[in-house]
Amino acid sequence: MGNSPSKSASGEEPAKTTLFKREPDGITYRIPALVYLRHSHTFLAFAEKRSSSSDCDAKHLVMRRGTLKDDGSVQWSTSQELSAACLPDHRTMNPCPVYEKNTKTLFLFFICVWRNTKESTQIFTGKNKARLCCTTSADDGQTWNQVRDLTESTIGEAVHRWATFAVGPGHGVQLENGKADHPCVRLLHPLQMLLLSHSFYSLSTSAVGI
């Protein structure tokens, strides 16, 4: 990939495409993420769908599928709402996909935040309202499995010492040793006021650590 722009088979740069654009009624898309599935020549682009630009107005995650053509162009599908990526009474935010090549499973990590709780409220009170969640797909994003709340099994009691946290932005990676790594930012209790970056990692396809 490097710093050089991609070229098509003809040597020309591919046409730029706006995948998520603010709509006339105020619908806004934020926090995009992109993953390329080499085996199927497929791009999957994710974003938050919001009723306004405010974090509190995040609603669902949406996805668009791009098929890489022989001439280097990409044909994109229309936007699809990911109904599996949600918890009741929560808003879904911060998509962070990663592809696990050994099991051919696409993992989509994200956070779910309780109703319209503001980040500033969580920081001020020191009471985290975010949940670490994940859904998976075995068919390159055609269908998605039921959401899993990983908060207790992954973060455990430590989450009560966090003001809030978020995965991403962007995508995770699978390392050469098979471990999947997902970027994350957390804010500690307001008395400490520490903003820390770290990552969640998986030792297997069923276990996630920090």
PDB file of C-alpha atoms in Angstrom:
ATOM      1  CA  MET A   1       0.000   0.000   0.000  1.00  0.00           C
ATOM      2  CA  GLY A   2       2.636   2.568   1.052  1.00  0.00           C
ATOM      3  CA  ASN A   3       2.206   6.260   0.348  1.00  0.00           C
ATOM      4  CA  SER A   4       1.710   5.998  -3.402  1.00  0.00           C
ATOM      5  CA  PRO A   5      -1.815   6.313  -4.827  1.00  0.00           C
ATOM      6  CA  SER A   6      -3.354   3.090  -6.140  1.00  0.00           C
ATOM      7  CA  LYS A   7      -3.358   2.557  -9.886  1.00  0.00           C
ATOM      8  CA  SER A   8      -5.835   0.694 -12.046  1.00  0.00           C
ATOM      9  CA  ALA A   9      -4.844  -1.854 -14.678  1.00  0.00           C
ATOM     10  CA  SER A  10      -4.632   0.974 -17.212  1.00  0.00           C
ATOM     11  CA  GLY A  11      -2.183   2.871 -15.007  1.00  0.00           C
ATOM     12  CA  GLU A  12      -4.697   5.557 -14.095  1.00  0.00           C
ATOM     13  CA  GLU A  13      -5.773   6.408 -10.570  1.00  0.00           C
ATOM     14  CA  PRO A  14      -9.226   4.965  -9.778  1.00  0.00           C
ATOM     15  CA  ALA A  15     -12.084   7.415  -9.531  1.00  0.00           C
ATOM     16  CA  LYS A  16     -12.745   8.678  -6.015  1.00  0.00           C
ATOM     17  CA  THR A  17     -16.122   7.701  -4.597  1.00  0.00           C
ATOM     18  CA  THR A  18     -17.929   9.284  -1.644  1.00  0.00           C
ATOM     19  CA  LEU A  19     -19.398   6.345   0.231  1.00  0.00           C
ATOM     20  CA  PHE A  20     -21.186   8.088   3.096  1.00  0.00           C
ATOM     21  CA  LYS A  21     -22.519  11.599   2.553  1.00  0.00           C
ATOM     22  CA  ARG A  22     -24.668  13.867   4.711  1.00  0.00           C
ATOM     23  CA  GLU A  23     -28.282  13.724   3.559  1.00  0.00           C
ATOM     24  CA  PRO A  24     -30.652  16.701   3.101  1.00  0.00           C
ATOM     25  CA  ASP A  25     -32.760  15.672   6.114  1.00  0.00           C
ATOM     26  CA  GLY A  26     -29.722  15.885   8.419  1.00  0.00           C
ATOM     27  CA  ILE A  27     -28.766  12.203   8.453  1.00  0.00           C
ATOM     28  CA  THR A  28     -25.001  12.137   8.996  1.00  0.00           C
ATOM     29  CA  TYR A  29     -22.352   9.417   8.783  1.00  0.00           C
ATOM     30  CA  ARG A  30     -19.300   9.408  11.044  1.00  0.00           C
ATOM     31  CA  ILE A  31     -16.360   7.235  12.170  1.00  0.00           C
ATOM     32  CA  PRO A  32     -15.771   5.201   8.976  1.00  0.00           C
ATOM     33  CA  ALA A  33     -13.841   1.936   8.795  1.00  0.00           C
ATOM     34  CA  LEU A  34     -12.701  -0.082   5.798  1.00  0.00           C
ATOM     35  CA  VAL A  35     -11.563  -3.686   5.400  1.00  0.00           C
ATOM     36  CA  TYR A  36     -10.432  -5.486   2.235  1.00  0.00           C
ATOM     37  CA  LEU A  37     -11.120  -9.210   1.824  1.00  0.00           C
ATOM     38  CA  ARG A  38      -8.422 -10.325  -0.571  1.00  0.00           C
ATOM     39  CA  HIS A  39      -9.826 -13.788  -1.254  1.00  0.00           C
ATOM     40  CA  SER A  40     -13.090 -12.378  -2.623  1.00  0.00           C
ATOM     41  CA  HIS A  41     -11.757  -9.052  -3.966  1.00  0.00           C
ATOM     42  CA  THR A  42     -14.258  -7.275  -1.750  1.00  0.00           C
ATOM     43  CA  PHE A  43     -14.145  -4.032   0.199  1.00  0.00           C
ATOM     44  CA  LEU A  44     -16.479  -3.551   3.155  1.00  0.00           C
ATOM     45  CA  ALA A  45     -16.971   0.023   4.341  1.00  0.00           C
ATOM     46  CA  PHE A  46     -18.657   0.757   7.679  1.00  0.00           C
ATOM     47  CA  ALA A  47     -19.834   3.931   9.403  1.00  0.00           C
ATOM     48  CA  GLU A  48     -22.124   5.215  12.125  1.00  0.00           C
ATOM     49  CA  LYS A  49     -25.484   6.488  10.942  1.00  0.00           C
ATOM     50  CA  ARG A  50     -26.635   9.494  12.971  1.00  0.00           C
ATOM     51  CA  SER A  51     -29.713  11.694  12.878  1.00  0.00           C
ATOM     52  CA  SER A  52     -27.362  14.681  13.335  1.00  0.00           C
ATOM     53  CA  SER A  53     -23.631  15.245  13.747  1.00  0.00           C
ATOM     54  CA  SER A  54     -23.920  14.879  17.539  1.00  0.00           C
ATOM     55  CA  ASP A  55     -22.497  11.751  19.190  1.00  0.00           C
ATOM     56  CA  CYS A  56     -25.754  11.415  21.120  1.00  0.00           C
ATOM     57  CA  ASP A  57     -27.662  11.027  17.861  1.00  0.00           C
ATOM     58  CA  ALA A  58     -25.792   7.928  16.683  1.00  0.00           C
ATOM     59  CA  LYS A  59     -28.298   5.224  15.737  1.00  0.00           C
ATOM     60  CA  HIS A  60     -26.972   2.207  13.852  1.00  0.00           C
ATOM     61  CA  LEU A  61     -24.002   0.977  11.878  1.00  0.00           C
ATOM     62  CA  VAL A  62     -24.258   0.855   8.108  1.00  0.00           C
ATOM     63  CA  MET A  63     -22.176  -0.994   5.536  1.00  0.00           C
ATOM     64  CA  ARG A  64     -21.451  -0.747   1.834  1.00  0.00           C
ATOM     65  CA  ARG A  65     -19.898  -3.548  -0.216  1.00  0.00           C
ATOM     66  CA  GLY A  66     -17.396  -2.811  -2.947  1.00  0.00           C
ATOM     67  CA  THR A  67     -16.391  -5.342  -5.613  1.00  0.00           C
ATOM     68  CA  LEU A  68     -12.958  -4.848  -7.159  1.00  0.00           C
ATOM     69  CA  LYS A  69     -13.142  -5.204 -10.943  1.00  0.00           C
ATOM     70  CA  ASP A  70     -10.424  -6.393 -13.332  1.00  0.00           C
ATOM     71  CA  ASP A  71      -9.886  -2.847 -14.586  1.00  0.00           C
ATOM     72  CA  GLY A  72      -9.148  -1.619 -11.050  1.00  0.00           C
ATOM     73  CA  SER A  73     -12.503   0.078 -10.531  1.00  0.00           C
ATOM     74  CA  VAL A  74     -14.750  -0.699  -7.561  1.00  0.00           C
ATOM     75  CA  GLN A  75     -18.486  -1.237  -7.884  1.00  0.00           C
ATOM     76  CA  TRP A  76     -20.252  -0.236  -4.660  1.00  0.00           C
ATOM     77  CA  SER A  77     -23.581  -1.479  -3.349  1.00  0.00           C
ATOM     78  CA  THR A  78     -26.165   0.709  -1.683  1.00  0.00           C
ATOM     79  CA  SER A  79     -25.989   1.272   2.071  1.00  0.00           C
ATOM     80  CA  GLN A  80     -27.212  -1.525   4.340  1.00  0.00           C
ATOM     81  CA  GLU A  81     -28.160  -1.124   8.008  1.00  0.00           C
ATOM     82  CA  LEU A  82     -26.613  -3.755  10.284  1.00  0.00           C
ATOM     83  CA  SER A  83     -29.561  -4.677  12.477  1.00  0.00           C
ATOM     84  CA  ALA A  84     -27.538  -7.400  14.232  1.00  0.00           C
ATOM     85  CA  ALA A  85     -25.037  -4.858  15.552  1.00  0.00           C
ATOM     86  CA  CYS A  86     -27.056  -3.398  18.401  1.00  0.00           C
ATOM     87  CA  LEU A  87     -28.194  -3.815  21.995  1.00  0.00           C
ATOM     88  CA  PRO A  88     -31.664  -2.801  23.237  1.00  0.00           C
ATOM     89  CA  ASP A  89     -31.843   0.828  24.429  1.00  0.00           C
ATOM     90  CA  HIS A  90     -28.280   1.514  23.277  1.00  0.00           C
ATOM     91  CA  ARG A  91     -26.814   3.416  20.358  1.00  0.00           C
ATOM     92  CA  THR A  92     -24.150   1.691  18.260  1.00  0.00           C
ATOM     93  CA  MET A  93     -20.831   3.439  17.582  1.00  0.00           C
ATOM     94  CA  ASN A  94     -17.217   3.004  16.421  1.00  0.00           C
ATOM     95  CA  PRO A  95     -17.118   0.081  13.961  1.00  0.00           C
ATOM     96  CA  CYS A  96     -13.799  -1.791  13.994  1.00  0.00           C
ATOM     97  CA  PRO A  97     -13.654  -4.801  11.618  1.00  0.00           C
ATOM     98  CA  VAL A  98     -10.949  -7.467  11.392  1.00  0.00           C
ATOM     99  CA  TYR A  99     -10.785 -10.599   9.227  1.00  0.00           C
ATOM    100  CA  GLU A 100      -9.569 -13.862  10.785  1.00  0.00           C
ATOM    101  CA  LYS A 101      -8.083 -15.832   7.895  1.00  0.00           C
ATOM    102  CA  ASN A 102      -7.772 -19.229   9.599  1.00  0.00           C
ATOM    103  CA  THR A 103     -11.494 -19.600  10.260  1.00  0.00           C
ATOM    104  CA  LYS A 104     -12.467 -17.259   7.408  1.00  0.00           C
ATOM    105  CA  THR A 105     -14.503 -15.208   9.870  1.00  0.00           C
ATOM    106  CA  LEU A 106     -15.110 -11.476   9.719  1.00  0.00           C
ATOM    107  CA  PHE A 107     -15.318  -9.893  13.173  1.00  0.00           C
ATOM    108  CA  LEU A 108     -16.984  -6.520  13.625  1.00  0.00           C
ATOM    109  CA  PHE A 109     -16.262  -4.925  16.995  1.00  0.00           C
ATOM    110  CA  PHE A 110     -18.066  -1.796  18.181  1.00  0.00           C
ATOM    111  CA  ILE A 111     -19.392  -0.128  21.300  1.00  0.00           C
ATOM    112  CA  CYS A 112     -22.981   0.294  22.423  1.00  0.00           C
ATOM    113  CA  VAL A 113     -23.695   3.302  24.640  1.00  0.00           C
ATOM    114  CA  TRP A 114     -26.728   3.556  26.920  1.00  0.00           C
ATOM    115  CA  ARG A 115     -29.413   5.652  25.239  1.00  0.00           C
ATOM    116  CA  ASN A 116     -28.307   9.280  24.769  1.00  0.00           C
ATOM    117  CA  THR A 117     -25.682   9.384  27.532  1.00  0.00           C
ATOM    118  CA  LYS A 118     -23.043  11.940  26.590  1.00  0.00           C
ATOM    119  CA  GLU A 119     -19.340  11.186  26.736  1.00  0.00           C
ATOM    120  CA  SER A 120     -18.878  14.299  28.873  1.00  0.00           C
ATOM    121  CA  THR A 121     -21.411  12.948  31.391  1.00  0.00           C
ATOM    122  CA  GLN A 122     -19.503   9.679  31.670  1.00  0.00           C
ATOM    123  CA  ILE A 123     -16.240  11.560  32.172  1.00  0.00           C
ATOM    124  CA  PHE A 124     -17.704  13.937  34.773  1.00  0.00           C
ATOM    125  CA  THR A 125     -19.407  11.202  36.799  1.00  0.00           C
ATOM    126  CA  GLY A 126     -16.791   8.517  36.211  1.00  0.00           C
ATOM    127  CA  LYS A 127     -19.574   6.082  35.325  1.00  0.00           C
ATOM    128  CA  ASN A 128     -19.005   4.205  32.100  1.00  0.00           C
ATOM    129  CA  LYS A 129     -22.094   3.543  29.972  1.00  0.00           C
ATOM    130  CA  ALA A 130     -20.355   1.863  27.024  1.00  0.00           C
ATOM    131  CA  ARG A 131     -20.371  -1.859  26.248  1.00  0.00           C
ATOM    132  CA  LEU A 132     -17.840  -3.748  24.145  1.00  0.00           C
ATOM    133  CA  CYS A 133     -19.738  -5.732  21.521  1.00  0.00           C
ATOM    134  CA  CYS A 134     -19.066  -7.917  18.516  1.00  0.00           C
ATOM    135  CA  THR A 135     -20.877  -9.625  15.680  1.00  0.00           C
ATOM    136  CA  THR A 136     -19.388 -12.062  13.176  1.00  0.00           C
ATOM    137  CA  SER A 137     -19.940 -13.107   9.585  1.00  0.00           C
ATOM    138  CA  ALA A 138     -18.868 -16.325   7.878  1.00  0.00           C
ATOM    139  CA  ASP A 139     -19.898 -15.184   4.383  1.00  0.00           C
ATOM    140  CA  ASP A 140     -17.934 -11.958   3.908  1.00  0.00           C
ATOM    141  CA  GLY A 141     -20.578  -9.711   5.422  1.00  0.00           C
ATOM    142  CA  GLN A 142     -23.586 -11.085   3.566  1.00  0.00           C
ATOM    143  CA  THR A 143     -25.182 -12.115   6.871  1.00  0.00           C
ATOM    144  CA  TRP A 144     -24.292 -11.408  10.495  1.00  0.00           C
ATOM    145  CA  ASN A 145     -24.666 -13.446  13.667  1.00  0.00           C
ATOM    146  CA  GLN A 146     -26.357 -12.286  16.849  1.00  0.00           C
ATOM    147  CA  VAL A 147     -24.517  -9.602  18.795  1.00  0.00           C
ATOM    148  CA  ARG A 148     -22.253 -10.637  21.684  1.00  0.00           C
ATOM    149  CA  ASP A 149     -21.631  -8.362  24.664  1.00  0.00           C
ATOM    150  CA  LEU A 150     -17.965  -8.949  25.560  1.00  0.00           C
ATOM    151  CA  THR A 151     -17.671  -6.335  28.301  1.00  0.00           C
ATOM    152  CA  GLU A 152     -17.638  -8.606  31.329  1.00  0.00           C
ATOM    153  CA  SER A 153     -15.588 -11.416  29.796  1.00  0.00           C
ATOM    154  CA  THR A 154     -12.978  -9.083  28.296  1.00  0.00           C
ATOM    155  CA  ILE A 155     -12.693  -6.056  30.584  1.00  0.00           C
ATOM    156  CA  GLY A 156     -14.276  -7.428  33.744  1.00  0.00           C
ATOM    157  CA  GLU A 157     -14.285  -5.380  36.951  1.00  0.00           C
ATOM    158  CA  ALA A 158     -11.762  -2.939  35.484  1.00  0.00           C
ATOM    159  CA  VAL A 159     -14.551  -1.336  33.453  1.00  0.00           C
ATOM    160  CA  HIS A 160     -15.908   0.188  36.687  1.00  0.00           C
ATOM    161  CA  ARG A 161     -12.677   2.181  36.990  1.00  0.00           C
ATOM    162  CA  TRP A 162     -13.049   3.591  33.493  1.00  0.00           C
ATOM    163  CA  ALA A 163     -15.025   6.729  32.750  1.00  0.00           C
ATOM    164  CA  THR A 164     -15.636   5.444  29.221  1.00  0.00           C
ATOM    165  CA  PHE A 165     -13.903   3.764  26.281  1.00  0.00           C
ATOM    166  CA  ALA A 166     -14.202   3.190  22.543  1.00  0.00           C
ATOM    167  CA  VAL A 167     -12.724   0.834  19.959  1.00  0.00           C
ATOM    168  CA  GLY A 168     -11.150   2.092  16.746  1.00  0.00           C
ATOM    169  CA  PRO A 169     -11.346   4.273  14.846  1.00  0.00           C
ATOM    170  CA  GLY A 170     -10.437   2.205  11.816  1.00  0.00           C
ATOM    171  CA  HIS A 171      -9.876  -1.531  11.549  1.00  0.00           C
ATOM    172  CA  GLY A 172      -8.100  -4.235  13.496  1.00  0.00           C
ATOM    173  CA  VAL A 173      -5.299  -6.436  12.172  1.00  0.00           C
ATOM    174  CA  GLN A 174      -4.379 -10.101  12.383  1.00  0.00           C
ATOM    175  CA  LEU A 175      -0.728 -10.572  13.295  1.00  0.00           C
ATOM    176  CA  GLU A 176       1.561 -13.257  11.883  1.00  0.00           C
ATOM    177  CA  ASN A 177       1.124 -15.358  15.032  1.00  0.00           C
ATOM    178  CA  GLY A 178      -2.627 -15.429  14.392  1.00  0.00           C
ATOM    179  CA  LYS A 179      -3.539 -13.025  17.184  1.00  0.00           C
ATOM    180  CA  ALA A 180      -6.062 -10.348  16.222  1.00  0.00           C
ATOM    181  CA  ASP A 181      -5.430  -6.840  17.543  1.00  0.00           C
ATOM    182  CA  HIS A 182      -8.023  -4.065  17.854  1.00  0.00           C
ATOM    183  CA  PRO A 183      -7.208  -0.429  18.735  1.00  0.00           C
ATOM    184  CA  CYS A 184      -8.961   1.120  21.722  1.00  0.00           C
ATOM    185  CA  VAL A 185      -8.964   4.372  23.695  1.00  0.00           C
ATOM    186  CA  ARG A 186     -10.110   4.632  27.312  1.00  0.00           C
ATOM    187  CA  LEU A 187     -10.632   7.418  29.825  1.00  0.00           C
ATOM    188  CA  LEU A 188      -9.981   6.673  33.468  1.00  0.00           C
ATOM    189  CA  HIS A 189     -11.911   8.055  36.436  1.00  0.00           C
ATOM    190  CA  PRO A 190     -12.139  11.886  36.328  1.00  0.00           C
ATOM    191  CA  LEU A 191     -10.030  12.194  39.495  1.00  0.00           C
ATOM    192  CA  GLN A 192      -7.156  10.772  37.455  1.00  0.00           C
ATOM    193  CA  MET A 193      -8.105  12.338  34.098  1.00  0.00           C
ATOM    194  CA  LEU A 194      -5.935  10.000  32.058  1.00  0.00           C
ATOM    195  CA  LEU A 195      -6.564   9.326  28.380  1.00  0.00           C
ATOM    196  CA  LEU A 196      -4.892   6.049  27.456  1.00  0.00           C
ATOM    197  CA  SER A 197      -4.589   4.210  24.168  1.00  0.00           C
ATOM    198  CA  HIS A 198      -4.226   0.443  24.109  1.00  0.00           C
ATOM    199  CA  SER A 199      -5.696  -2.513  22.276  1.00  0.00           C
ATOM    200  CA  PHE A 200      -7.907  -5.521  22.716  1.00  0.00           C
ATOM    201  CA  TYR A 201      -6.413  -8.751  21.432  1.00  0.00           C
ATOM    202  CA  SER A 202      -7.644 -12.275  20.866  1.00  0.00           C
ATOM    203  CA  LEU A 203      -5.616 -15.384  21.630  1.00  0.00           C
ATOM    204  CA  SER A 204      -8.168 -17.510  19.797  1.00  0.00           C
ATOM    205  CA  THR A 205     -11.355 -17.030  17.825  1.00  0.00           C
ATOM    206  CA  SER A 206     -13.400 -17.258  21.023  1.00  0.00           C
ATOM    207  CA  ALA A 207     -11.322 -15.356  23.600  1.00  0.00           C
ATOM    208  CA  VAL A 208     -10.570 -11.654  23.715  1.00  0.00           C
ATOM    209  CA  GLY A 209      -8.187  -9.989  26.188  1.00  0.00           C
ATOM    210  CA  ILE A 210      -6.835  -6.538  26.937  1.00  0.00           C
TER     211      ILE A 210
END
